[in-house]
Coordinates of C-alpha atoms and ligand atoms in Angstrom, one line a residue:
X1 CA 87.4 104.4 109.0
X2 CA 90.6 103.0 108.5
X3 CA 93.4 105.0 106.4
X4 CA 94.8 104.1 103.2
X5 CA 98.2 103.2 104.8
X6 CA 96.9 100.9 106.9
X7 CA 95.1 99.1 104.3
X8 CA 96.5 95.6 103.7
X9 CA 94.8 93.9 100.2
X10 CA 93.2 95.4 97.5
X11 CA 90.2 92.4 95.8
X12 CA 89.7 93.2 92.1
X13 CA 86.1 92.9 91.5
X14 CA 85.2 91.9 87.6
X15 CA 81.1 92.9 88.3
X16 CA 79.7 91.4 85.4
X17 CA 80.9 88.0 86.9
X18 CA 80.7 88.1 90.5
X19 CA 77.3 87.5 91.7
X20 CA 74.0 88.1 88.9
X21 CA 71.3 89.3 91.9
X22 CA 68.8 89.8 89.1
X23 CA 68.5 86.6 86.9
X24 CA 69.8 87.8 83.7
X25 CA 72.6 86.4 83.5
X26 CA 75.1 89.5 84.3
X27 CA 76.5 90.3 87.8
X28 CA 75.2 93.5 89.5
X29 CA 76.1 95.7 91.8
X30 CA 73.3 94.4 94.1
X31 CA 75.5 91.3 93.9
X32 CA 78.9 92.7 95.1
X33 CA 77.1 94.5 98.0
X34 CA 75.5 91.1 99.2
X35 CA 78.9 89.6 98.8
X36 CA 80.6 92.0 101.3
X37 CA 80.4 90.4 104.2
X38 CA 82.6 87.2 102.7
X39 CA 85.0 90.1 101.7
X40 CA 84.9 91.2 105.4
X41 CA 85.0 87.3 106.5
X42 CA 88.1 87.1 104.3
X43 CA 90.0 89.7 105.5
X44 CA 89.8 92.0 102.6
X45 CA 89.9 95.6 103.8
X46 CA 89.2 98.0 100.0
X47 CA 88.3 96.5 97.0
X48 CA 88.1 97.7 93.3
X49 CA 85.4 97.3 90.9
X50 CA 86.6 97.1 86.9
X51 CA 83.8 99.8 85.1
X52 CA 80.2 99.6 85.7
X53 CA 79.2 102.8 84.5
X54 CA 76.8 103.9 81.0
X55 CA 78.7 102.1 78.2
X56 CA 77.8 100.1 75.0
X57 CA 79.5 97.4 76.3
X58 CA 81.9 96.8 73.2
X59 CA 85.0 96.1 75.6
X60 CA 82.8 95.3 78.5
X61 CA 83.0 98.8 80.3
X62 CA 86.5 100.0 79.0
X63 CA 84.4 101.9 76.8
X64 CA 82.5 104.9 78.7
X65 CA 79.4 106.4 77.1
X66 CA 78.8 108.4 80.7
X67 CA 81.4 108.7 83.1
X68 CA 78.9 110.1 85.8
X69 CA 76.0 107.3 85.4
X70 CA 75.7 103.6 85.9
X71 CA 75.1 101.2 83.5
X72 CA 71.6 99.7 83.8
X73 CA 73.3 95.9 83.2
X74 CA 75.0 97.1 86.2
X75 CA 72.2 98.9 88.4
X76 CA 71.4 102.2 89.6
X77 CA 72.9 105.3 90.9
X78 CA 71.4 103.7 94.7
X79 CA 72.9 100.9 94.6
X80 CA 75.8 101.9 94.2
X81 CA 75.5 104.3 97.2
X82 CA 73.9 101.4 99.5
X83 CA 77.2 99.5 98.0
X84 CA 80.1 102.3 99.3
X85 CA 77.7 102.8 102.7
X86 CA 78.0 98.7 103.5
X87 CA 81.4 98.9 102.5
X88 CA 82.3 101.7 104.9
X89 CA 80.6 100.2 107.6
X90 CA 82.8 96.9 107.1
X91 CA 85.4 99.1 106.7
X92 CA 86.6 98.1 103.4
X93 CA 87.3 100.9 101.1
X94 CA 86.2 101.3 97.7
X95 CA 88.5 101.9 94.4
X96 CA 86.6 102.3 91.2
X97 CA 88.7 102.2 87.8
X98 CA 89.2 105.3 85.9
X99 CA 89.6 105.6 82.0
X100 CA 91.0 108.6 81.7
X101 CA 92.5 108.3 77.8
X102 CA 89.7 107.0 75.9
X103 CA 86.2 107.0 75.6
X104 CA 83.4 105.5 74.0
X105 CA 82.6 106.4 70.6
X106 CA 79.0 106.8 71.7
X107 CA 80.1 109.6 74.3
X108 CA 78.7 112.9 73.2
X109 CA 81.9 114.7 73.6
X110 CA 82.7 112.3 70.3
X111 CA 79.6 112.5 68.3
X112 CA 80.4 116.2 68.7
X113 CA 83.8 116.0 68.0
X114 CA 83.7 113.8 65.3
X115 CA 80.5 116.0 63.5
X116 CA 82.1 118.7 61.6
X117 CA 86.0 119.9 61.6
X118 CA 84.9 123.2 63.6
X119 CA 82.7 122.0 66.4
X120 CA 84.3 123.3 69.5
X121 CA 85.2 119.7 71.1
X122 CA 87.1 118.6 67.7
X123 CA 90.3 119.1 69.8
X124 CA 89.3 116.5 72.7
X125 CA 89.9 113.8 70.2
X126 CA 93.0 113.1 67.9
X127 CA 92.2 113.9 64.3
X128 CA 94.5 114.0 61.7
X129 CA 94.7 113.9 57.8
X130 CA 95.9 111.0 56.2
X131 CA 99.4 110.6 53.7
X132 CA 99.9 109.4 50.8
X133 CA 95.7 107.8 50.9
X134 CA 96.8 106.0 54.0
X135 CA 96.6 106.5 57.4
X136 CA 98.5 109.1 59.5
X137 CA 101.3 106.7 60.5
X138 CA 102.1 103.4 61.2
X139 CA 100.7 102.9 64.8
X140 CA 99.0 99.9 65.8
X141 CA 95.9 99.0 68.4
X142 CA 96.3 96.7 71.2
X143 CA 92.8 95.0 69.9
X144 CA 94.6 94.7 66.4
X145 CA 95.2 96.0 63.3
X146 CA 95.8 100.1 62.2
X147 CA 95.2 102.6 65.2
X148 CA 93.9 104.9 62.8
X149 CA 89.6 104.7 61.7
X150 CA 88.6 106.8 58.9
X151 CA 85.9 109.1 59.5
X152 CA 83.4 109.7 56.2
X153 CA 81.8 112.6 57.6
X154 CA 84.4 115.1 57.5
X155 CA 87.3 113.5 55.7
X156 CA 89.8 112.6 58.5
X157 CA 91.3 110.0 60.8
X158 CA 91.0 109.5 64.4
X159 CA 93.1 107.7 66.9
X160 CA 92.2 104.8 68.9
X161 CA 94.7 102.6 70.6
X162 CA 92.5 100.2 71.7
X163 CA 88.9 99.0 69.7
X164 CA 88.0 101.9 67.2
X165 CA 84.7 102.0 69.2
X166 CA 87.3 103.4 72.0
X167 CA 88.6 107.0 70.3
X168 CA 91.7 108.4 71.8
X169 CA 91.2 111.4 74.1
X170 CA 93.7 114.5 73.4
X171 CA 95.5 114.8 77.0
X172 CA 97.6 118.1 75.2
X173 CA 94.1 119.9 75.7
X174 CA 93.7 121.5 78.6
X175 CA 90.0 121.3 78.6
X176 CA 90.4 117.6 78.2
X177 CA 92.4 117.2 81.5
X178 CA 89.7 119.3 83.2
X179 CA 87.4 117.2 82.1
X180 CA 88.5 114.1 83.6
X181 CA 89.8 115.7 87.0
X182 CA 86.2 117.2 87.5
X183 CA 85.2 113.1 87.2
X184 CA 87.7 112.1 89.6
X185 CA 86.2 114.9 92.1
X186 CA 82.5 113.7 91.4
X187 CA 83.4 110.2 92.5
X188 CA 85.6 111.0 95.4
X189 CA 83.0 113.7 96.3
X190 CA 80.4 110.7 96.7
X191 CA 82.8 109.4 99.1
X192 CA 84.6 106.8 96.8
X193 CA 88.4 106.3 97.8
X194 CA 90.6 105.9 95.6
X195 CA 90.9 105.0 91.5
X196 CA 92.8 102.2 89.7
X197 CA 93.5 104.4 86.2
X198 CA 93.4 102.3 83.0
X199 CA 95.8 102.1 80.3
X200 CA 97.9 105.4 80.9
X201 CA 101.0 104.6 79.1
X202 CA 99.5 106.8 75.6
X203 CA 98.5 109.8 78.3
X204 CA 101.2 111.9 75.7
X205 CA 102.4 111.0 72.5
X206 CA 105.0 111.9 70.2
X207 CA 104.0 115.1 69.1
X208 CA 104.9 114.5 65.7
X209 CA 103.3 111.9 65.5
X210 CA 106.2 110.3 64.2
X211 CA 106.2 106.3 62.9
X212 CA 107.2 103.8 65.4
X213 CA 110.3 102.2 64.9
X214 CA 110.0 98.3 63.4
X215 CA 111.1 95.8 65.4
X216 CA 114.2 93.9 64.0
X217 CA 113.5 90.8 66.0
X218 CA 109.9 90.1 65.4
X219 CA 109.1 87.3 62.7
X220 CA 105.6 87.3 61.5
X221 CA 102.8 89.4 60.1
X222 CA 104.6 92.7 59.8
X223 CA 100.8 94.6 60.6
X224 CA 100.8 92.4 64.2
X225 CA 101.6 94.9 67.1
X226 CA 104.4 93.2 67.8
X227 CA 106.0 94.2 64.5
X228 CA 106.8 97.7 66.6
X229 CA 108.7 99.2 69.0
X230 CA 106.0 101.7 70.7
X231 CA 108.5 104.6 70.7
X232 CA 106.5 107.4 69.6
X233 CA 102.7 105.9 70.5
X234 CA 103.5 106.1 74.1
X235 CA 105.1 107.9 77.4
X236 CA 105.6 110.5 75.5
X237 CA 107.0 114.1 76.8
X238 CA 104.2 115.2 78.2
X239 CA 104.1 111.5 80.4
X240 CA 104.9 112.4 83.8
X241 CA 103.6 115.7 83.6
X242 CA 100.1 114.7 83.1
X243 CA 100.0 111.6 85.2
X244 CA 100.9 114.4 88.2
X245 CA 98.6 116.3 86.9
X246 CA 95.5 113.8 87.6
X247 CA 97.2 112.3 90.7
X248 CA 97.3 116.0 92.5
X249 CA 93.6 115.7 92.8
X250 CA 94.2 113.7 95.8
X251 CA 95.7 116.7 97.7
X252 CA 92.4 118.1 97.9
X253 CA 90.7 115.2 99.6
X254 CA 92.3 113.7 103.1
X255 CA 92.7 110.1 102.3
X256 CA 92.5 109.3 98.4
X257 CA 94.4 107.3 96.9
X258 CA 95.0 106.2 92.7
X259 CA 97.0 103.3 91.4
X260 CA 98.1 103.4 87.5
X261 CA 97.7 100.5 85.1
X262 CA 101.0 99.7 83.7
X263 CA 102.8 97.3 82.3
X264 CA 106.5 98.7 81.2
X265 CA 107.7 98.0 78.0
X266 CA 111.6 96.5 78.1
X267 CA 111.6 97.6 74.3
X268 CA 112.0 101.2 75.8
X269 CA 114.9 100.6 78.2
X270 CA 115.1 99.4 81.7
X271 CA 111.6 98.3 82.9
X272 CA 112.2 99.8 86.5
X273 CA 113.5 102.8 85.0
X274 CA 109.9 103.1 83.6
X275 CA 108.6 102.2 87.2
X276 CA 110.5 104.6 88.7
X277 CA 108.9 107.5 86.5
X278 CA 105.4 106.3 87.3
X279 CA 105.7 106.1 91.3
X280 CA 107.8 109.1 91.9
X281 CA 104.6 111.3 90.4
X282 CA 103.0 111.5 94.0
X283 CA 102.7 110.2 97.3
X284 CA 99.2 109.0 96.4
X285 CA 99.9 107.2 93.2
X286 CA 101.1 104.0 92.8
X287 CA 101.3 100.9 90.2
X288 CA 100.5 97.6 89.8
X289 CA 103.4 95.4 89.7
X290 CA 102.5 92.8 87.7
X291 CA 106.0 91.1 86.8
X292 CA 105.7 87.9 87.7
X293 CA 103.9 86.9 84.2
X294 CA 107.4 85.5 83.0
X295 CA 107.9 81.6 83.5
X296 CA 111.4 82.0 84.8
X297 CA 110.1 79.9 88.0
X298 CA 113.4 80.6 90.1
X299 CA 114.1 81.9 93.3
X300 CA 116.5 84.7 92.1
X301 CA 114.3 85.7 89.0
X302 CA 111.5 86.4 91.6
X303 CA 114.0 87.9 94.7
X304 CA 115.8 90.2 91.8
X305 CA 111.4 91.4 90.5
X306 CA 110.6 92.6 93.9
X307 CA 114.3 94.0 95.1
X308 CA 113.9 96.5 91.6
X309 CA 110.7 97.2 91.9
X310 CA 110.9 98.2 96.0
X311 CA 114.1 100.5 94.5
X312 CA 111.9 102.4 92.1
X313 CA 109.0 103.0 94.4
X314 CA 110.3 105.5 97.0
X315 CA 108.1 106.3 99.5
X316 CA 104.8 105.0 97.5
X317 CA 102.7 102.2 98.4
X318 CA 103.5 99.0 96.2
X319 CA 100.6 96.9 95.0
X320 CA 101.9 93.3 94.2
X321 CA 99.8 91.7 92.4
X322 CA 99.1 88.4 90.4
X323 CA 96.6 88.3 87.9
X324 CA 93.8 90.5 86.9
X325 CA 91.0 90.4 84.2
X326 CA 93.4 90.8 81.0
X327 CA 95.4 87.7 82.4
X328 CA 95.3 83.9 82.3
X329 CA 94.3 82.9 85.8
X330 CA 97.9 81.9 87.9
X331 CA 96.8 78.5 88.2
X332 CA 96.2 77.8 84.8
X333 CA 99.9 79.2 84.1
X334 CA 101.6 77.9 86.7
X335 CA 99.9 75.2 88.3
X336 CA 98.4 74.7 91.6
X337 CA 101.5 73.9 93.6
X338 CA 103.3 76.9 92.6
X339 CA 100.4 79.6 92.2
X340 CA 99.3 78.7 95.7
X341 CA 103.2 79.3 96.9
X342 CA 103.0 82.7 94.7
X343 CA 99.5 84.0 96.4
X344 CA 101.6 83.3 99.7
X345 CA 104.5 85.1 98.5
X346 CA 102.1 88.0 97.5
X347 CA 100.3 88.6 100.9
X348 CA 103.8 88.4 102.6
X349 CA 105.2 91.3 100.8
X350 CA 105.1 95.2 102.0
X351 CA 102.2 97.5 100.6
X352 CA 98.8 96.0 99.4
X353 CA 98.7 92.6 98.1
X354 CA 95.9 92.4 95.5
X355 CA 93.7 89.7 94.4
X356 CA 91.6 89.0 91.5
X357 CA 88.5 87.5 92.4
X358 CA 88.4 84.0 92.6
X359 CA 92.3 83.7 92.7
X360 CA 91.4 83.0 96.4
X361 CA 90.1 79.5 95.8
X362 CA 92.4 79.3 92.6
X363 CA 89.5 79.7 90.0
X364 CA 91.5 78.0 86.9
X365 CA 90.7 79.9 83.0
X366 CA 87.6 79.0 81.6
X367 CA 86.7 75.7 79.5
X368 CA 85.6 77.8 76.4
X369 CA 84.6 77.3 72.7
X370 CA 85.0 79.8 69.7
X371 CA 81.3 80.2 70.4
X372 CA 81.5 81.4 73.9
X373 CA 83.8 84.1 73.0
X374 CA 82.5 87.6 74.0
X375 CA 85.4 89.5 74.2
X376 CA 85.9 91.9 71.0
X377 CA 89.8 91.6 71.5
X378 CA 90.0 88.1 70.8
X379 CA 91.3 87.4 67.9
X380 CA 89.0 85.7 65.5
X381 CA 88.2 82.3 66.8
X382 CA 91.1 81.7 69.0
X383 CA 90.0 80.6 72.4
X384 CA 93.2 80.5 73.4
X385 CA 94.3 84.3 73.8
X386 CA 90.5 85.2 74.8
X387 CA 90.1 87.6 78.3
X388 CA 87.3 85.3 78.3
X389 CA 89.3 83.0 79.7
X390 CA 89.7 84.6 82.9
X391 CA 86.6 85.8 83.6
X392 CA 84.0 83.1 84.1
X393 CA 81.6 83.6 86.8
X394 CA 82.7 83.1 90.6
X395 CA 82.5 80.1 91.8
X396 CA 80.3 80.4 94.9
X397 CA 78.8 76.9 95.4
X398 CA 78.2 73.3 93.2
X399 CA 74.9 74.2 92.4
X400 CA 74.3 74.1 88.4
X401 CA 75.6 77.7 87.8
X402 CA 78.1 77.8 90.7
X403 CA 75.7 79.7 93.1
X404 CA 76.5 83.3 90.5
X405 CA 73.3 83.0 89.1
X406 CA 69.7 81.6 88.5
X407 CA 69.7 81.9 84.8
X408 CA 72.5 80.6 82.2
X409 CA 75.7 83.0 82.8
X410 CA 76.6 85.1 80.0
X411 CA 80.5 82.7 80.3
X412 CA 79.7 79.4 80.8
X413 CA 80.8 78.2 84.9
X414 CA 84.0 76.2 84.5
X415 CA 83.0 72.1 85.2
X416 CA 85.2 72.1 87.9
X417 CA 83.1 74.3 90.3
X418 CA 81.7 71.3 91.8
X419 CA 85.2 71.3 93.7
X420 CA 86.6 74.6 93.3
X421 CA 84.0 76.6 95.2
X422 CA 83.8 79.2 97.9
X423 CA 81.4 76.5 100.1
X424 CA 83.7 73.4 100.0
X425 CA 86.8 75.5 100.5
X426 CA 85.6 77.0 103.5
X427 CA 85.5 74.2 105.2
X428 CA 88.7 72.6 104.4
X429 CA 91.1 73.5 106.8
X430 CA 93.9 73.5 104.3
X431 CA 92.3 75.2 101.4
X432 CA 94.0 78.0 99.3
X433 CA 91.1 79.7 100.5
X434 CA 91.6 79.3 104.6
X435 CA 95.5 80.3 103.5
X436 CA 94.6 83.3 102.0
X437 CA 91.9 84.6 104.9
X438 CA 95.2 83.3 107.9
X439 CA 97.4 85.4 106.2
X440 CA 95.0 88.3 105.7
X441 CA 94.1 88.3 108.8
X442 CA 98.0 88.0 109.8
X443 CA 98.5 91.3 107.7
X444 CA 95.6 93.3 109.3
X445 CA 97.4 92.0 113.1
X446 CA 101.0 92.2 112.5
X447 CA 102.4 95.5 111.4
X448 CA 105.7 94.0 110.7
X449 CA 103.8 92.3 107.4
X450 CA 102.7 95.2 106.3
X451 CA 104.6 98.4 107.0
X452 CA 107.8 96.2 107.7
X453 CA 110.8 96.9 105.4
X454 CA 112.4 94.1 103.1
X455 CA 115.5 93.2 102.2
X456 CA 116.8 89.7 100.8
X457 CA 118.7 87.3 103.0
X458 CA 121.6 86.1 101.2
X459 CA 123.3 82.9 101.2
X460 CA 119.9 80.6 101.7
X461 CA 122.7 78.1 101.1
X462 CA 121.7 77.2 97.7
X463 CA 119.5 78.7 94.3
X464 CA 116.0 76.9 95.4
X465 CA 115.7 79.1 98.6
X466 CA 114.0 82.4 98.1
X467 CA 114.0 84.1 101.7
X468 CA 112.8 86.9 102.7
X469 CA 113.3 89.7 106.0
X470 CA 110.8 91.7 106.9
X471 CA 111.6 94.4 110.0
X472 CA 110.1 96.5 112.3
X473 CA 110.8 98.6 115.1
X474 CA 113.1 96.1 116.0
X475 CA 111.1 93.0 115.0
X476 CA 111.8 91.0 112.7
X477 CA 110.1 88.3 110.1
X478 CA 111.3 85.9 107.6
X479 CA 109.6 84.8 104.6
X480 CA 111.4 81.1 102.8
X481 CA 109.9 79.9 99.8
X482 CA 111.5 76.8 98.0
X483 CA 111.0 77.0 94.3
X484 CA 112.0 73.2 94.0
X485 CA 110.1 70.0 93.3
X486 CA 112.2 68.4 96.2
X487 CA 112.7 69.3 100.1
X488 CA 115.2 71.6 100.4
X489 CA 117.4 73.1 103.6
X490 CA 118.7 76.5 104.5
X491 CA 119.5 78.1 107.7
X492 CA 117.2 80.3 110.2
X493 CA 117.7 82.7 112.5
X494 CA 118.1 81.9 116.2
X495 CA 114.4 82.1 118.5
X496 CA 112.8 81.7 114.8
X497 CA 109.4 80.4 115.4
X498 CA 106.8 79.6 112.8
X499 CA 103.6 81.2 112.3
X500 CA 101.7 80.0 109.1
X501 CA 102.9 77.6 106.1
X502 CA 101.7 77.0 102.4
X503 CA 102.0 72.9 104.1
X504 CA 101.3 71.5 107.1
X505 CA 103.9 72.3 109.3
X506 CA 104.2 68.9 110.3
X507 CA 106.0 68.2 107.1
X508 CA 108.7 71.0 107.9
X509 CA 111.5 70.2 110.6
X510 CA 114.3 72.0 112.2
X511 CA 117.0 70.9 113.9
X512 CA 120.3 73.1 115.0
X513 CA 119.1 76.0 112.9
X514 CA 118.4 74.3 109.9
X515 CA 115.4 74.2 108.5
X516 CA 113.4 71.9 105.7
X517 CA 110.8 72.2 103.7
X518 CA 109.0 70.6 101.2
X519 CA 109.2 71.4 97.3
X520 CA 107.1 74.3 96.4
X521 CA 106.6 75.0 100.6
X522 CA 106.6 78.7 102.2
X523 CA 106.9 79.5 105.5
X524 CA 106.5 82.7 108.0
X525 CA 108.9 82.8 110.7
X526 CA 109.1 85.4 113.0
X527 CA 112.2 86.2 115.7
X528 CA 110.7 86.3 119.4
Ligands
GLC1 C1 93.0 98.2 80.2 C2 92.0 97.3 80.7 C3 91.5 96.4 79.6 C4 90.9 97.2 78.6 C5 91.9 98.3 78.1 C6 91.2 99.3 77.3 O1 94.2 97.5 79.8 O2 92.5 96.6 81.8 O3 90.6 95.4 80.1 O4 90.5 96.5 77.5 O5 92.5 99.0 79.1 O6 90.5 100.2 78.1

């Protein structure tokens, strides 16, 4: 079985909306392990599956009811186990996501908690009296509105910094981090390889509990999230501490491996500074960098993302990354041109590239009403901020329901699966989906593309011309995007030859070391 550091891509796999094996609607487990062997026909070498385990489903998973039991909407204990045993045998590895600092409100380590002041697991959740007949403090949700839910039974508040059907777990207890470590071991016991760990930036918290600061240059509803600077709700002292803590499990295991949801905050300083603190923890832990959601679409905005963010990673393994299921898909917010020059950009950089599923044939967000809303974050009727949006079913085929199920999906297919689809993209030589299985399989070949260093070529000759050097052992490659809408020209490096292209490489010429390239073109080269 192939090592962690040889791994190449990481596929994000959304299950309730990947393949429905059992007509109801919702995609199974069943339906991931029948889809393996297109993984393995891509070029896909781990993948990680968002939550399928016992929840009530109130944000989809994100809220655990059983850490150490599947969901029945998801399957059973064996498939899951005939899942990780195809897997292996592909050898494609298998991440599962792990929500270490909240749980469901159903979980019986909260109906204890929350039953009397006394009961011995009172301390695993935050509870605290409120001032002045109001809450605690001033912090806010993510899903909207106070963090704070008052609890009838025995007079006090409790934290939750996501849906108050997702209470806050109290890292500063010991018991607590035992708790979720002995998870961790369960799962990597069974032979599962690594975790993606949710939402770990309110791991500690001011101890205080002081109010967050207000933030002078938001205008609007002064309740909206926004309204704050999350000083004291998260990274608090205890941040790194804890985060090492959990990652150190890995040292007990040969070949584990965790990567950390998180998005830094530049209301809290320098965003890389932040970065920095997360992937010098340990060896195994990583995070996704997700940066690229600005729409500064120019070459030095990108070049100046990935220079930081190799700085603050030391000897960890990045994980570029481009979209995931809390994001409009790429194609929607870029369009098709420059997503698909982005994707190449993505699985040319060091570490694991990941990809959301369906990013591969550029799936585009959902064509959704009010009524098809599912998600509990969305704000009251607005399609337009759903997560919906972003997760309608995989787009297999142009059959009625796109080849994901029998029965109607529980997100309506987007219309335009009778084009975007797995099938017809197959089968078109210069699909985003044949680009992304050349270069996968270029980064499971060529060392140089994955373990390769980077640095930035200066002096592309003018501010379209991203480029790229990639060395190895005395190799070396060279990545050029043009960000433009027109051709553009820069210089190569003598004996340069290409290998792949976003284009046809009939539209690219050279001549006397100068190359060209069409707007929104990339191209590999690599010195013989
Ligand atoms: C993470 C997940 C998101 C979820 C939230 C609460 O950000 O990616 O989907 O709603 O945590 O668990």
């Amino acid at each position: 079985m192939k090592i962690w550091q040889d791994v190449a891509s990481l596929y994000q796999i959304y299950p309730r909306s990947f393949l429905d094996t059992n007509g109801d609607g919702i995609g199974d487990l069943n339906g991931i392990t029948e889809k393996l062997d297109y993984l393995s026909w891509l070029g896909i070498d781990s993948i990680w599956i968002s939550p399928f385990f016992v929840s009530p489903l109130t944000d989809f998973g994100y809220d655990i009811a059983n850490y150490r039991a599947i969901d029945p909407t998801f399957g059973q204990m064996e498939d899951f186990q005939a899942l990780l045993k195809k897997a292996h045998n592909l050898d494609i590895k298998v991440m599962i996501d792990l929500v270490p600092c909240h749980t469901s409100d159903q979980h019986p380590w909260f109906q204890e908690s929350r039953s009397s002041r006394d009961n011995p697991k009172r301390n695993y959740y935050i509870w605290r009296d409120g001032k002045d007949n109001s809450e605690p403090n001033n912090w806010r949700s993510l899903s909207g509105g106070s963090s704070w839910e008052f609890d009838e039974l025995t007079g006090q508040f409790y934290l939750h910094s996501f849906l108050k059907t997702q209470p806050d777990l109290n890292w500063d207890n010991p018991e607590v981090r035992a708790e979720i470590k002995n998870i961790v071991r369960f799962w990597f016991d069974m032979g599962v390889d690594g975790m993606r760990v949710d939402a770990i930036w309110g791991i500690s918290k001011d101890p205080d509990f002081k109010d967050d600061s207000t933030n002078p240059d938001f205008y609007g509803n002064p309740d909206n999230y926004g309204a704050f600077i999350h000083d004291r709700c998260k990274m608090g002292p205890h941040f790194q501490k804890y985060l090492q803590e959990l990652a150190s499990v890995c040292d007990e295991y040969n070949d584990k491996q965790m990567v950390f949801e998180f998005y830094p905050d530049d209301k809290l300083g320098d965003i890389y500074h932040q970065y920095s603190q997360i992937l010098t923890v340990h060896p195994k832990a990583s995070a996704f960098f997700m940066e690229y959601r600005d729409n500064e679409w120019h070459a030095k905005n990108i070049e100046k993302k990935i220079e930081n963010y190799l700085q603050s990673a030391s000897s960890t393994t990045p994980f570029f990354c481009i979209g995931n299921h809390d994001q409009p898909r790429i194609v929607s917010r870029l369009g098709e041109e420059r997503a698909r020059v982005l994707s190449f950009l993505n699985l040319l950089t060091p570490g694991i590239s990941v990809i959301y599923y369906g990013d591969e044939i550029g799936m585009m967000n959902g064509e959704l009403t009010a009524d098809d809303i599912r998600d509990n974050f969305s704000p009251a009727n607005s399609v337009v901020d759903s997560r919906d949006l972003e997760r309608t079913p995989m787009q297999w085929n142009d059959s009625q329901f796109a080849g994901f199920s029998s029965a109607k999906p529980w997100l309506p297919v987007n219309n335009n699966h009778t084009k975007i689809n797995v099938d017809s993209e197959k089968i078109a030589n210069d699909s985003l989906l044949n680009m992304h299985r050349k270069l996968l399989k270029l980064r499971q070949t060529l060392p140089i593309l994955k373990n390769g260093d980077l640095s930035i070529v200066e002096n592309t000759g003018n501010g379209f011309i991203l480029g790229l050097k990639r060395g190895l052992v005395g190799q070396r490659a060279y990545i050029f995007i043009n960000f433009a809408d027109e051709k553009q020209s820069f210089s190569v490096p003598e004996n340069a030859k290409i290998i792949t292209s976003t284009h046809s490489v009939n539209l690219i010429t050279a001549e006397n070391l100068q190359m060209t390239i069409p707007g929104h073109c990339g191209v590999l080269l690599i010195v013989q």
